[in-house]
mmCIF file of C-alpha atoms in Angstrom:
data_model
loop_
_atom_site.group_PDB
_atom_site.id
_atom_site.type_symbol
_atom_site.label_atom_id
_atom_site.label_comp_id
_atom_site.label_asym_id
_atom_site.label_seq_id
_atom_site.Cartn_x
_atom_site.Cartn_y
_atom_site.Cartn_z
ATOM 1 C CA MET A 1 4.175 -19.283 7.981
ATOM 2 C CA LYS A 2 6.589 -18.058 10.639
ATOM 3 C CA ASP A 3 8.815 -16.380 8.045
ATOM 4 C CA LYS A 4 5.775 -14.673 6.540
ATOM 5 C CA LYS A 5 4.725 -13.373 9.957
ATOM 6 C CA GLN A 6 8.227 -12.019 10.502
ATOM 7 C CA ARG A 7 8.120 -10.194 7.155
ATOM 8 C CA GLU A 8 4.781 -8.649 8.099
ATOM 9 C CA ALA A 9 6.236 -7.440 11.392
ATOM 10 C CA GLN A 10 8.966 -5.663 9.462
ATOM 11 C CA THR A 11 6.468 -4.082 7.052
ATOM 12 C CA LEU A 12 4.081 -2.806 9.718
ATOM 13 C CA PRO A 13 5.850 -1.172 12.667
ATOM 14 C CA ARG A 14 4.261 -1.799 16.054
ATOM 15 C CA THR A 15 3.929 0.820 18.781
ATOM 16 C CA ASN A 16 3.799 0.269 22.526
ATOM 17 C CA PHE A 17 1.874 3.257 23.792
ATOM 18 C CA ASN A 18 2.939 2.924 27.395
ATOM 19 C CA SER A 19 6.362 3.954 26.061
ATOM 20 C CA SER A 20 5.331 5.495 22.752
ATOM 21 C CA ARG A 21 7.759 7.458 20.659
ATOM 22 C CA LEU A 22 5.694 10.629 21.064
ATOM 23 C CA VAL A 23 5.469 10.365 24.849
ATOM 24 C CA ARG A 24 9.176 9.584 25.144
ATOM 25 C CA PHE A 25 10.075 12.503 22.890
ATOM 26 C CA LEU A 26 8.047 15.067 24.828
ATOM 27 C CA THR A 27 9.244 13.664 28.141
ATOM 28 C CA ASP A 28 12.898 13.692 27.100
ATOM 29 C CA LEU A 29 12.587 17.368 26.164
ATOM 30 C CA ALA A 30 11.047 18.033 29.606
ATOM 31 C CA LEU A 31 7.993 19.586 27.979
ATOM 32 C CA VAL A 32 5.659 17.878 30.446
ATOM 33 C CA ASP A 33 6.288 19.117 33.987
ATOM 34 C CA GLY A 34 6.593 16.715 36.911
ATOM 35 C CA ALA A 35 6.387 12.929 37.110
ATOM 36 C CA GLU A 36 2.631 12.973 37.699
ATOM 37 C CA SER A 37 1.958 15.196 34.701
ATOM 38 C CA LYS A 38 4.172 13.045 32.478
ATOM 39 C CA GLN A 39 2.364 9.920 33.612
ATOM 40 C CA ALA A 40 -1.022 11.552 33.062
ATOM 41 C CA PHE A 41 -0.108 12.551 29.505
ATOM 42 C CA ALA A 42 1.152 9.045 28.719
ATOM 43 C CA GLN A 43 -1.952 7.466 30.245
ATOM 44 C CA ARG A 44 -4.316 9.712 28.268
ATOM 45 C CA LEU A 45 -2.514 8.832 25.063
ATOM 46 C CA GLY A 46 -2.386 5.145 25.926
ATOM 47 C CA GLN A 47 -6.053 4.998 26.934
ATOM 48 C CA TRP A 48 -7.125 6.692 23.723
ATOM 49 C CA VAL A 49 -5.158 4.245 21.562
ATOM 50 C CA SER A 50 -6.210 1.207 23.588
ATOM 51 C CA PHE A 51 -9.755 1.842 22.421
ATOM 52 C CA THR A 52 -8.587 1.814 18.816
ATOM 53 C CA ASP A 53 -6.321 -1.247 19.036
ATOM 54 C CA ALA A 54 -8.125 -3.247 16.383
ATOM 55 C CA ASP A 55 -5.960 -6.338 16.711
ATOM 56 C CA ARG A 56 -7.041 -6.761 20.347
ATOM 57 C CA LEU A 57 -10.649 -5.950 19.459
ATOM 58 C CA TYR A 58 -10.546 -8.741 16.906
ATOM 59 C CA VAL A 59 -9.443 -11.217 19.562
ATOM 60 C CA ALA A 60 -12.153 -9.925 21.889
ATOM 61 C CA LEU A 61 -14.791 -10.785 19.307
ATOM 62 C CA ASP A 62 -13.741 -14.435 19.733
ATOM 63 C CA ALA A 63 -13.994 -15.467 16.125
ATOM 64 C CA SER A 64 -13.985 -19.135 17.094
ATOM 65 C CA LYS A 65 -17.503 -18.765 18.515
ATOM 66 C CA VAL A 66 -19.000 -17.002 15.509
ATOM 67 C CA GLN A 67 -21.088 -19.074 13.139
ATOM 68 C CA ALA A 68 -19.066 -17.900 10.157
ATOM 69 C CA THR A 69 -16.188 -20.208 10.992
ATOM 70 C CA VAL A 70 -16.733 -22.399 7.940
ATOM 71 C CA LYS A 71 -13.480 -22.674 6.054
ATOM 72 C CA PRO A 72 -13.638 -20.389 3.000
ATOM 73 C CA SER A 73 -13.375 -21.849 -0.473
ATOM 74 C CA GLU A 74 -10.107 -21.578 -2.348
ATOM 75 C CA ALA A 75 -11.519 -18.737 -4.433
ATOM 76 C CA GLN A 76 -12.729 -16.886 -1.325
ATOM 77 C CA ALA A 77 -9.390 -17.365 0.406
ATOM 78 C CA GLY A 78 -7.583 -16.052 -2.668
ATOM 79 C CA ALA A 79 -9.800 -12.967 -2.828
ATOM 80 C CA GLN A 80 -9.291 -12.340 0.862
ATOM 81 C CA SER A 81 -5.517 -12.598 0.545
ATOM 82 C CA ALA A 82 -5.518 -10.235 -2.440
ATOM 83 C CA SER A 83 -7.656 -7.720 -0.563
ATOM 84 C CA TYR A 84 -5.334 -7.909 2.418
ATOM 85 C CA LEU A 85 -2.273 -7.237 0.267
ATOM 86 C CA VAL A 86 -3.941 -4.198 -1.308
ATOM 87 C CA ALA A 87 -4.790 -2.783 2.127
ATOM 88 C CA ARG A 88 -1.295 -3.471 3.469
ATOM 89 C CA ASP A 89 0.381 -1.888 0.457
ATOM 90 C CA GLU A 90 -1.857 1.191 0.642
ATOM 91 C CA PHE A 91 -0.986 1.574 4.325
ATOM 92 C CA SER A 92 2.719 1.470 3.476
ATOM 93 C CA ARG A 93 2.261 3.903 0.578
ATOM 94 C CA VAL A 94 0.399 6.496 2.661
ATOM 95 C CA ARG A 95 2.808 6.155 5.573
ATOM 96 C CA THR A 96 5.848 6.606 3.322
ATOM 97 C CA ALA A 97 4.283 9.542 1.476
ATOM 98 C CA LEU A 98 3.511 11.373 4.721
ATOM 99 C CA MET A 99 6.982 10.735 6.125
ATOM 100 C CA GLU A 100 8.661 11.986 2.947
ATOM 101 C CA SER A 101 6.393 15.042 2.838
ATOM 102 C CA MET A 102 7.250 15.950 6.443
ATOM 103 C CA LYS A 103 10.955 15.572 5.811
ATOM 104 C CA ALA A 104 10.757 17.682 2.636
ATOM 105 C CA SER A 105 8.819 20.347 4.552
ATOM 106 C CA CYS A 106 11.706 20.645 7.011
ATOM 107 C CA SER A 107 14.576 20.448 4.520
ATOM 108 C CA PRO A 108 15.618 22.885 1.765
ATOM 109 C CA THR A 109 17.402 20.077 -0.104
ATOM 110 C CA LEU A 110 14.656 17.441 -0.459
ATOM 111 C CA GLY A 111 12.623 19.139 -3.167
ATOM 112 C CA PRO A 112 9.436 21.189 -3.123
ATOM 113 C CA ALA A 113 6.864 20.829 -0.360
ATOM 114 C CA ARG A 114 3.365 22.262 -0.065
ATOM 115 C CA ILE A 115 3.894 23.099 3.629
ATOM 116 C CA LYS A 116 7.291 24.639 4.331
ATOM 117 C CA PHE A 117 9.002 25.244 7.649
ATOM 118 C CA PRO A 118 8.764 29.025 8.260
ATOM 119 C CA ILE A 119 12.346 30.294 7.984
ATOM 120 C CA PRO A 120 12.634 33.989 8.911
ATOM 121 C CA PRO A 121 13.813 36.235 6.043
ATOM 122 C CA PRO A 122 17.502 37.237 6.310
ATOM 123 C CA ASP A 123 16.625 40.885 6.901
ATOM 124 C CA ALA A 124 14.019 40.153 9.598
ATOM 125 C CA LEU A 125 14.326 41.980 12.903
ATOM 126 C CA PRO A 126 15.188 39.479 15.672
ATOM 127 C CA GLU A 127 12.315 40.615 17.894
ATOM 128 C CA ILE A 128 9.830 39.896 15.073
ATOM 129 C CA ALA A 129 11.463 36.681 13.852
ATOM 130 C CA VAL A 130 11.155 35.015 17.263
ATOM 131 C CA ILE A 131 7.337 35.024 17.288
ATOM 132 C CA TYR A 132 6.138 31.416 17.652
ATOM 133 C CA SER A 133 2.809 31.675 15.812
ATOM 134 C CA PRO A 134 4.183 30.774 12.310
ATOM 135 C CA PHE A 135 5.670 27.583 13.736
ATOM 136 C CA HIS A 136 2.430 26.734 15.530
ATOM 137 C CA HIS A 137 0.576 27.224 12.242
ATOM 138 C CA PHE A 138 3.116 25.013 10.456
ATOM 139 C CA TYR A 139 2.628 22.154 12.929
ATOM 140 C CA VAL A 140 -1.166 22.412 12.857
ATOM 141 C CA SER A 141 -1.072 22.377 9.037
ATOM 142 C CA GLN A 142 0.924 19.155 9.173
ATOM 143 C CA GLN A 143 -1.625 17.672 11.566
ATOM 144 C CA ARG A 144 -4.431 18.542 9.149
ATOM 145 C CA GLU A 145 -2.475 16.908 6.347
ATOM 146 C CA MET A 146 -2.219 13.720 8.399
ATOM 147 C CA GLU A 147 -5.938 13.782 9.130
ATOM 148 C CA SER A 148 -6.790 14.278 5.447
ATOM 149 C CA LYS A 149 -4.735 11.229 4.417
ATOM 150 C CA LEU A 150 -5.241 8.847 7.337
ATOM 151 C CA GLY A 151 -9.023 9.168 7.588
ATOM 152 C CA PRO A 152 -9.572 7.791 4.049
ATOM 153 C CA LEU A 153 -6.893 5.143 4.626
ATOM 154 C CA ARG A 154 -8.642 3.833 7.731
ATOM 155 C CA ALA A 155 -12.020 3.855 5.947
ATOM 156 C CA MET A 156 -10.530 1.957 3.005
ATOM 157 C CA VAL A 157 -9.079 -0.713 5.294
ATOM 158 C CA ARG A 158 -12.418 -1.033 7.112
ATOM 159 C CA ALA A 159 -14.189 -1.535 3.774
ATOM 160 C CA ALA A 160 -11.717 -4.279 2.873
ATOM 161 C CA LEU A 161 -12.376 -6.072 6.173
ATOM 162 C CA ALA A 162 -16.155 -5.704 5.869
ATOM 163 C CA ALA A 163 -16.148 -7.527 2.533
ATOM 164 C CA HIS A 164 -14.891 -10.750 4.080
ATOM 165 C CA SER A 165 -15.544 -12.872 7.167
ATOM 166 C CA HIS A 166 -18.184 -12.112 9.774
ATOM 167 C CA PRO A 167 -15.614 -11.388 12.533
ATOM 168 C CA LEU A 168 -13.797 -8.938 10.248
ATOM 169 C CA LYS A 169 -17.084 -7.280 9.345
ATOM 170 C CA GLN A 170 -17.907 -6.950 13.053
ATOM 171 C CA LEU A 171 -14.490 -5.446 13.664
ATOM 172 C CA ALA A 172 -14.921 -2.939 10.833
ATOM 173 C CA THR A 173 -18.295 -1.871 12.219
ATOM 174 C CA LEU A 174 -16.891 -1.498 15.727
ATOM 175 C CA ASP A 175 -13.888 0.465 14.500
ATOM 176 C CA ALA A 176 -16.136 2.853 12.566
ATOM 177 C CA ALA A 177 -18.161 3.502 15.713
ATOM 178 C CA LEU A 178 -15.053 4.049 17.833
ATOM 179 C CA ASP A 179 -13.564 6.351 15.209
ATOM 180 C CA LYS A 180 -16.657 8.514 15.347
ATOM 181 C CA ILE A 181 -16.795 8.525 19.153
ATOM 182 C CA LEU A 182 -13.103 9.180 19.774
ATOM 183 C CA SER A 183 -12.196 11.591 16.964
ATOM 184 C CA ASP A 184 -12.801 14.680 19.102
ATOM 185 C CA ARG A 185 -10.763 13.204 21.930
ATOM 186 C CA GLU A 186 -7.921 12.494 19.528
ATOM 187 C CA ARG A 187 -7.997 16.040 18.187
ATOM 188 C CA ARG A 188 -7.931 17.585 21.662
ATOM 189 C CA LEU A 189 -5.127 15.354 22.914
ATOM 190 C CA LEU A 190 -2.848 15.753 19.907
ATOM 191 C CA GLY A 191 -3.717 19.445 19.766
ATOM 192 C CA THR A 192 -1.608 19.879 22.914
ATOM 193 C CA VAL A 193 1.584 18.885 21.077
ATOM 194 C CA PRO A 194 2.209 22.206 19.252
ATOM 195 C CA VAL A 195 1.416 24.002 22.518
ATOM 196 C CA LEU A 196 4.068 21.956 24.303
ATOM 197 C CA LEU A 197 6.528 22.598 21.483
ATOM 198 C CA LYS A 198 6.188 26.321 22.098
ATOM 199 C CA ARG A 199 7.896 25.752 25.425
ATOM 200 C CA ARG A 200 10.794 24.033 23.671
ATOM 201 C CA PHE A 201 10.988 26.917 21.181
ATOM 202 C CA GLU A 202 11.268 29.358 24.087
ATOM 203 C CA GLN A 203 13.866 27.193 25.852
ATOM 204 C CA LEU A 204 16.140 27.099 22.810
ATOM 205 C CA LEU A 205 15.663 30.814 22.154
ATOM 206 C CA LYS A 206 16.600 31.644 25.736
ATOM 207 C CA LEU A 207 19.761 29.545 25.508
ATOM 208 C CA HIS A 208 20.626 31.301 22.242
ATOM 209 C CA GLN A 209 20.135 34.743 23.799
ATOM 210 C CA GLN A 210 22.233 33.798 26.818
ATOM 211 C CA MET A 211 25.016 32.707 24.473
ATOM 212 C CA LEU A 212 24.899 36.096 22.722
ATOM 213 C CA VAL A 213 25.227 37.934 26.028
ATOM 214 C CA ARG A 214 28.046 35.668 27.147
ATOM 215 C CA THR A 215 30.041 36.075 23.916
ATOM 216 C CA GLY A 216 29.112 39.666 23.094
ATOM 217 C CA GLN A 217 27.814 38.732 19.647
ATOM 218 C CA THR A 218 25.131 40.607 17.724
ATOM 219 C CA ASP A 219 22.013 38.595 16.911
ATOM 220 C CA ASP A 220 21.536 37.776 13.226
ATOM 221 C CA PRO A 221 18.436 35.812 12.083
ATOM 222 C CA ALA A 222 20.282 34.869 8.892
ATOM 223 C CA MET A 223 22.485 32.608 11.031
ATOM 224 C CA TRP A 224 19.698 30.820 12.877
ATOM 225 C CA MET A 225 19.291 27.995 10.364
ATOM 226 C CA ARG A 226 22.951 27.041 10.152
ATOM 227 C CA PRO A 227 23.759 23.529 11.435
ATOM 228 C CA GLY A 228 23.781 23.549 15.220
ATOM 229 C CA ALA A 229 22.057 26.917 15.497
ATOM 230 C CA TRP A 230 19.051 27.198 17.779
ATOM 231 C CA LEU A 231 16.306 27.416 15.150
ATOM 232 C CA ALA A 232 17.828 24.613 13.077
ATOM 233 C CA ASN A 233 17.800 22.464 16.212
ATOM 234 C CA PHE A 234 14.167 23.371 16.856
ATOM 235 C CA ARG A 235 13.261 22.432 13.275
ATOM 236 C CA ASP A 236 14.895 19.019 13.723
ATOM 237 C CA GLU A 237 13.045 18.430 16.998
ATOM 238 C CA LEU A 238 9.760 19.547 15.490
ATOM 239 C CA LEU A 239 10.228 17.042 12.659
ATOM 240 C CA GLU A 240 10.886 14.322 15.222
ATOM 241 C CA ALA A 241 7.633 15.252 16.976
ATOM 242 C CA LEU A 242 5.730 15.057 13.679
ATOM 243 C CA LEU A 243 7.115 11.617 12.860
ATOM 244 C CA ALA A 244 6.313 10.401 16.376
ATOM 245 C CA GLU A 245 2.773 11.724 16.095
ATOM 246 C CA LEU A 246 2.394 9.975 12.749
ATOM 247 C CA ASP A 247 3.208 6.688 14.513
ATOM 248 C CA VAL A 248 0.371 7.382 16.941
ATOM 249 C CA ARG A 249 -2.143 8.280 14.253
ATOM 250 C CA LEU A 250 -1.295 5.206 12.176
ATOM 251 C CA GLN A 251 -1.947 2.750 14.988
ATOM 252 C CA PRO A 252 -5.700 2.210 14.424
ATOM 253 C CA ALA A 253 -5.293 1.411 10.709
ATOM 254 C CA MET A 254 -2.274 -0.746 11.476
ATOM 255 C CA GLY A 255 -4.294 -2.702 14.024
ATOM 256 C CA LEU A 256 -6.994 -3.383 11.437
ATOM 257 C CA ILE A 257 -4.406 -4.702 8.990
ATOM 258 C CA GLU A 258 -2.851 -6.893 11.662
ATOM 259 C CA ALA A 259 -6.269 -8.357 12.420
ATOM 260 C CA PHE A 260 -6.753 -8.931 8.680
ATOM 261 C CA SER A 261 -3.366 -10.666 8.587
ATOM 262 C CA ASN A 262 -4.388 -12.996 11.402
ATOM 263 C CA GLU A 263 -7.487 -13.999 9.418
ATOM 264 C CA VAL A 264 -5.614 -14.538 6.165
ATOM 265 C CA ASN A 265 -2.702 -16.414 7.717
#
């Protein structure tokens, strides 16, 4: 049993939102000004996710006091375990697909991608190529892609829970209600990320321009995506932000699966 729990922990990554990857990333880049502002951003993110922490909600329902505590038959237990495995595997599939898609979007060597990082054409004028709006659009498009995949995933996991024990059905119902209530809050909070990234874009551009003045070089957009160049660095940081945000968005579905695991095991 212990070994099985350890394998599950490796399959489903946990996130501590008081020190979440997304908050740490934005803080490390100094995109949130001042200690109070950084703390406020982290608290808003943590409070939002705390409402969607399904594993804790499951405990709060106190399954031991629910009438449906009769031990399931062998057939029922087998069906429950099979349903859990399907939900867990679908979670892993969607997570991996989104990660690979993001990486392909930001790399010219990882194959085709529907949403591509907006590289300026080689003959672009520098003053036109440094407009941030294409990069903002790119990030928002990635956010929409996450929403389009993770919404159905969460609904599928809820349906799997609802087909089994009374506590799991209660949890699925509660999660559906919270999803509906908090979706706008989620969208507003995560909508600030591409706005904050604009500041990083401007920071890197300014450093690049200062380097040109210092060295007497002529600006050439065709060089911006070479390894170590300012726009290549921004692309890498933007990808890191996307992957960190994916961790945040996956937490509610992951909590449901963890609660399902507790019931099965």
